[in-house]
Amino acid sequence: MRKLVIANWKMHYGPVKAGAWIRAFRRERLPKDLDIGVAVPHVSLAAARASLGRAGVPLLGAQDVFWANDGAFTGEISPAMLKEFTLSFCLVGHSERRINLGETDEMVSKKAVALQKAGIQPVVCVGETEAQKKKGETLKVVRAQLAACLAGVKGDGASLVIAYEPVWAIGSGRPCSPLDAKNVHEAIREALVKKYGKPGSDIRIIYGGSVDARNVAEYVSTTHVDGVLVGSASLDPRAFGMLCRAALPA
Ligand code: PGA
């Protein structure tokens, strides 16, 4: 399975800076056997696409979507609108949206279904909070999130990615140990194969939470970890290029 590294800029970089980031990143030497994506704010999609041209690297993605294709939904962005930027993927259910905007598993599943209908690959984010981890509920919480978020969602390698992002590890400088990540990813893999049969074993399960150029190789070489989702360490295009090279040395 090809490894996948996704940059999640979060709420950084409007159109001007987004274009500059893409142009700088495209000067980086990148491992050919690595899939690389960048999830940019909606307002920067046009600039990012213009700087990228039709080139495949990095794959362009969004950070959120609404589930209807049009209608009276003030402020929302539809899968059909995203499709105009020829996006490859879109994050859904990031914990920052769950925490700050009350996004629920049910909403995440509706968004993932709508994206698949539009031919955009959803990257469904799950992960436990620190309190849940302390109570030993990690696997229970992640299994329940998966079951609810994947209701009605198709599952195979091309149409779905799962991101395991423990909430306590995001932006904290305290990443989940590769061994703990391996155990959770293993449980996610079991759930995917149970739900989807053999195609479930081709769905990439990526880890996110304080990944940087120093620790990325450890994650990517861990069994059941098929890539990483990178926040803070993706903001500098040259540092992110270095991270990609560290992920998969040539
Ligand atoms: P971080 O964020 O790399 O800054 O921890 C990861 C994410 O939230 O996707």
Coordinates of C-alpha atoms and ligand atoms in Angstrom, one line a residue:
M1 CA 0.0 0.0 0.0
R2 CA 1.4 3.5 -0.9
K3 CA 1.9 5.7 2.2
L4 CA 0.0 8.9 2.4
V5 CA 1.1 12.2 4.0
I6 CA -1.4 15.0 4.2
A7 CA -0.7 18.6 5.3
N8 CA -3.6 20.2 7.2
W9 CA -3.1 23.9 7.2
K10 CA -6.2 24.4 9.4
M11 CA -7.1 28.2 9.5
H12 CA -3.9 29.4 8.0
Y13 CA -3.1 30.9 4.6
G14 CA -5.5 32.9 2.5
P15 CA -5.2 32.9 -1.3
V16 CA -2.0 34.9 -1.5
K17 CA 0.0 32.9 1.0
A18 CA -1.6 29.6 -0.3
G19 CA -0.3 30.3 -3.8
A20 CA 3.2 31.1 -2.4
W21 CA 3.2 27.9 -0.3
I22 CA 2.3 25.7 -3.2
R23 CA 4.9 27.2 -5.5
A24 CA 7.6 26.8 -2.8
F25 CA 6.6 23.3 -2.1
R26 CA 6.7 22.3 -5.7
R27 CA 10.4 23.1 -5.8
E28 CA 11.0 20.4 -3.1
R29 CA 12.5 17.1 -4.1
L30 CA 9.9 14.5 -3.1
P31 CA 9.8 10.7 -2.8
K32 CA 8.1 9.3 -5.9
D33 CA 6.5 6.4 -4.0
L34 CA 4.7 8.7 -1.5
D35 CA 1.2 10.1 -1.9
I36 CA 1.2 13.7 -0.7
G37 CA -1.9 15.9 -0.1
V38 CA -2.6 19.4 1.2
A39 CA -5.9 20.3 2.9
V40 CA -6.4 24.1 2.4
P41 CA -9.1 26.5 3.6
H42 CA -12.0 26.9 1.1
V43 CA -11.1 30.5 0.3
S44 CA -7.7 29.4 -0.9
L45 CA -8.7 26.5 -3.1
A46 CA -8.8 28.5 -6.3
A47 CA -5.3 30.0 -5.7
A48 CA -3.9 26.7 -4.7
R49 CA -5.3 25.0 -7.8
A50 CA -4.0 27.8 -10.0
S51 CA -0.5 27.5 -8.6
L52 CA -0.6 23.7 -8.9
G53 CA -2.0 23.6 -12.4
R54 CA -3.3 20.1 -13.1
A55 CA -0.2 18.5 -11.6
G56 CA -0.8 15.7 -9.3
V57 CA 1.6 16.7 -6.4
P58 CA 0.5 17.6 -3.9
L59 CA -3.0 16.3 -4.2
L60 CA -5.4 19.1 -3.4
G61 CA -8.0 18.7 -0.6
A62 CA -10.4 20.7 1.6
Q63 CA -10.9 20.7 5.3
D64 CA -14.7 20.4 5.5
V65 CA -17.9 20.3 3.4
F66 CA -21.7 20.4 3.8
W67 CA -23.8 17.4 2.9
A68 CA -26.3 19.0 0.4
N69 CA -25.3 20.0 -3.1
D70 CA -27.2 23.3 -3.1
G71 CA -30.0 25.0 -1.2
A72 CA -30.7 27.4 1.7
F73 CA -27.6 26.6 3.8
T74 CA -26.0 30.0 4.5
G75 CA -22.3 29.9 4.7
E76 CA -21.9 26.3 3.7
I77 CA -19.8 24.8 0.8
S78 CA -21.1 21.8 -1.1
P79 CA -19.4 18.8 -2.6
A80 CA -20.4 20.0 -6.1
M81 CA -18.7 23.3 -5.4
L82 CA -15.5 21.6 -4.2
K83 CA -15.6 19.4 -7.2
E84 CA -15.0 22.4 -9.4
F85 CA -11.5 22.6 -8.0
T86 CA -10.9 19.0 -9.0
L87 CA -10.2 18.0 -5.4
S88 CA -8.8 14.6 -4.5
F89 CA -10.0 14.5 -0.9
C90 CA -11.7 16.3 1.9
L91 CA -11.2 16.0 5.7
V92 CA -14.4 15.4 7.7
G93 CA -15.0 15.2 11.4
H94 CA -11.7 16.8 12.5
S95 CA -11.8 17.1 16.3
E96 CA -11.4 20.9 16.1
R97 CA -14.8 21.0 14.3
R98 CA -16.3 18.5 16.7
I99 CA -15.2 20.6 19.7
N100 CA -15.6 24.1 18.4
L101 CA -18.7 23.7 16.2
G102 CA -20.5 20.7 17.7
E103 CA -20.0 18.4 14.7
T104 CA -21.5 15.0 15.5
D105 CA -20.8 11.5 14.1
E106 CA -24.1 11.7 12.3
M107 CA -23.1 14.9 10.5
V108 CA -19.7 13.3 9.7
S109 CA -21.4 10.4 8.0
K110 CA -23.7 12.6 6.0
K111 CA -20.7 14.6 4.8
A112 CA -18.6 11.5 3.9
V113 CA -21.6 10.0 1.9
A114 CA -22.1 13.3 0.0
L115 CA -18.4 13.5 -0.8
Q116 CA -18.3 10.0 -2.2
K117 CA -21.3 10.7 -4.3
A118 CA -19.3 13.6 -5.8
G119 CA -16.3 11.4 -6.4
I120 CA -14.2 13.1 -3.6
Q121 CA -12.4 10.8 -1.1
P122 CA -13.4 11.6 2.5
V123 CA -10.7 11.4 5.1
V124 CA -12.8 10.6 8.2
C125 CA -11.1 11.7 11.5
V126 CA -11.7 9.8 14.7
G127 CA -9.9 9.8 18.1
E128 CA -10.4 9.9 21.8
T129 CA -10.0 12.7 24.3
E130 CA -7.5 12.8 27.1
A131 CA -10.2 12.0 29.7
Q132 CA -11.4 9.0 27.6
K133 CA -7.9 7.7 27.3
K134 CA -7.3 8.0 31.0
K135 CA -10.4 5.9 31.6
G136 CA -9.1 3.2 29.2
E137 CA -11.9 3.9 26.7
T138 CA -9.8 4.5 23.6
L139 CA -10.8 1.5 21.6
K140 CA -14.4 1.6 22.7
V141 CA -14.7 5.3 21.7
V142 CA -12.9 4.9 18.4
R143 CA -15.0 1.8 17.4
A144 CA -18.2 3.7 18.3
Q145 CA -17.1 6.8 16.2
L146 CA -16.2 4.6 13.3
A147 CA -19.5 2.7 13.4
A148 CA -21.5 5.9 13.4
C149 CA -19.3 8.0 11.0
L150 CA -19.2 5.2 8.4
A151 CA -23.0 4.6 8.3
G152 CA -23.9 4.5 4.6
V153 CA -20.2 5.1 3.6
K154 CA -18.6 2.9 0.9
G155 CA -15.4 1.3 1.9
D156 CA -12.4 0.5 -0.3
G157 CA -8.9 1.9 -0.9
A158 CA -9.9 4.4 -3.5
S159 CA -13.0 5.9 -1.9
L160 CA -12.1 6.2 1.8
V161 CA -9.2 7.1 4.2
I162 CA -9.4 7.0 8.0
A163 CA -7.4 9.3 10.2
Y164 CA -6.7 8.3 13.8
E165 CA -6.1 11.6 15.7
P166 CA -6.1 11.3 19.5
V167 CA -7.4 14.7 20.6
W168 CA -4.8 15.1 23.3
A169 CA -2.0 14.6 20.8
I170 CA -3.1 17.3 18.4
G171 CA -1.0 20.5 18.6
S172 CA 0.3 19.4 22.0
G173 CA 3.8 18.3 21.2
R174 CA 2.9 15.0 22.9
P175 CA 2.4 12.5 20.1
C176 CA 0.8 9.1 20.7
S177 CA 3.6 6.5 20.9
P178 CA 3.9 4.4 17.8
L179 CA 3.1 1.3 19.8
D180 CA -0.2 2.8 21.0
A181 CA -1.0 4.0 17.5
K182 CA -0.3 0.5 16.2
N183 CA -2.8 -1.0 18.6
V184 CA -5.6 1.5 17.7
H185 CA -4.9 1.2 14.0
E186 CA -5.1 -2.6 14.3
A187 CA -8.5 -2.2 15.9
I188 CA -9.6 0.2 13.2
R189 CA -8.4 -2.3 10.5
E190 CA -10.4 -5.1 12.2
A191 CA -13.5 -2.9 12.2
L192 CA -13.0 -2.0 8.5
V193 CA -12.5 -5.6 7.4
K194 CA -15.5 -6.6 9.4
K195 CA -17.7 -4.0 7.8
Y196 CA -16.3 -4.0 4.2
G197 CA -14.8 -7.5 3.8
K198 CA -11.5 -7.7 1.8
P199 CA -11.7 -4.2 0.4
G200 CA -11.6 -2.9 4.0
S201 CA -7.9 -4.1 4.1
D202 CA -7.0 -1.6 1.4
I203 CA -8.4 1.5 3.2
R204 CA -5.5 3.7 4.4
I205 CA -5.4 4.4 8.1
I206 CA -3.2 7.4 8.8
Y207 CA -2.1 8.8 12.2
G208 CA -2.3 12.5 13.2
G209 CA -1.1 14.4 16.3
S210 CA 2.2 16.2 16.7
V211 CA 3.9 14.5 13.8
D212 CA 7.0 16.2 12.6
A213 CA 10.1 15.6 10.5
R214 CA 11.9 13.9 13.4
N215 CA 9.2 11.3 14.3
V216 CA 7.5 10.7 11.0
A217 CA 9.6 7.8 9.9
E218 CA 8.7 5.9 13.1
Y219 CA 5.0 6.2 12.4
V220 CA 5.2 5.4 8.7
S221 CA 7.2 2.3 9.4
T222 CA 4.8 1.1 12.1
T223 CA 2.6 -1.8 11.2
H224 CA -1.0 -0.7 10.3
V225 CA 0.0 3.0 10.0
D226 CA -0.4 3.9 6.4
G227 CA 0.6 7.5 6.6
V228 CA 0.2 10.7 8.6
L229 CA -1.9 13.8 8.9
V230 CA 0.3 16.8 9.8
G231 CA -0.8 20.2 11.2
S232 CA 1.8 22.6 12.6
A233 CA 4.7 20.9 10.9
S234 CA 3.1 21.5 7.5
L235 CA 3.0 25.3 7.6
D236 CA 6.5 25.8 6.3
P237 CA 6.6 24.3 2.8
R238 CA 10.4 23.5 3.0
A239 CA 10.0 21.9 6.4
F240 CA 7.1 19.9 5.1
G241 CA 9.2 18.9 2.1
M242 CA 11.8 17.7 4.5
L243 CA 9.1 15.8 6.5
C244 CA 8.0 14.0 3.3
R245 CA 11.6 13.0 2.5
A246 CA 12.0 11.8 6.1
A247 CA 8.8 9.8 5.8
L248 CA 10.1 7.7 2.9
P249 CA 13.8 8.0 2.3
A250 CA 14.6 7.4 -1.3
Ligands
PGA1 P1 -0.7 18.8 14.7 O1 -2.2 18.7 14.1 O2 0.2 18.1 13.7 O3 -0.5 20.3 14.8 O4 -0.7 18.1 16.0 C1 -2.6 17.5 13.4 C2 -4.1 17.7 13.0 O5 -4.9 18.2 13.8 O6 -4.5 17.2 11.9

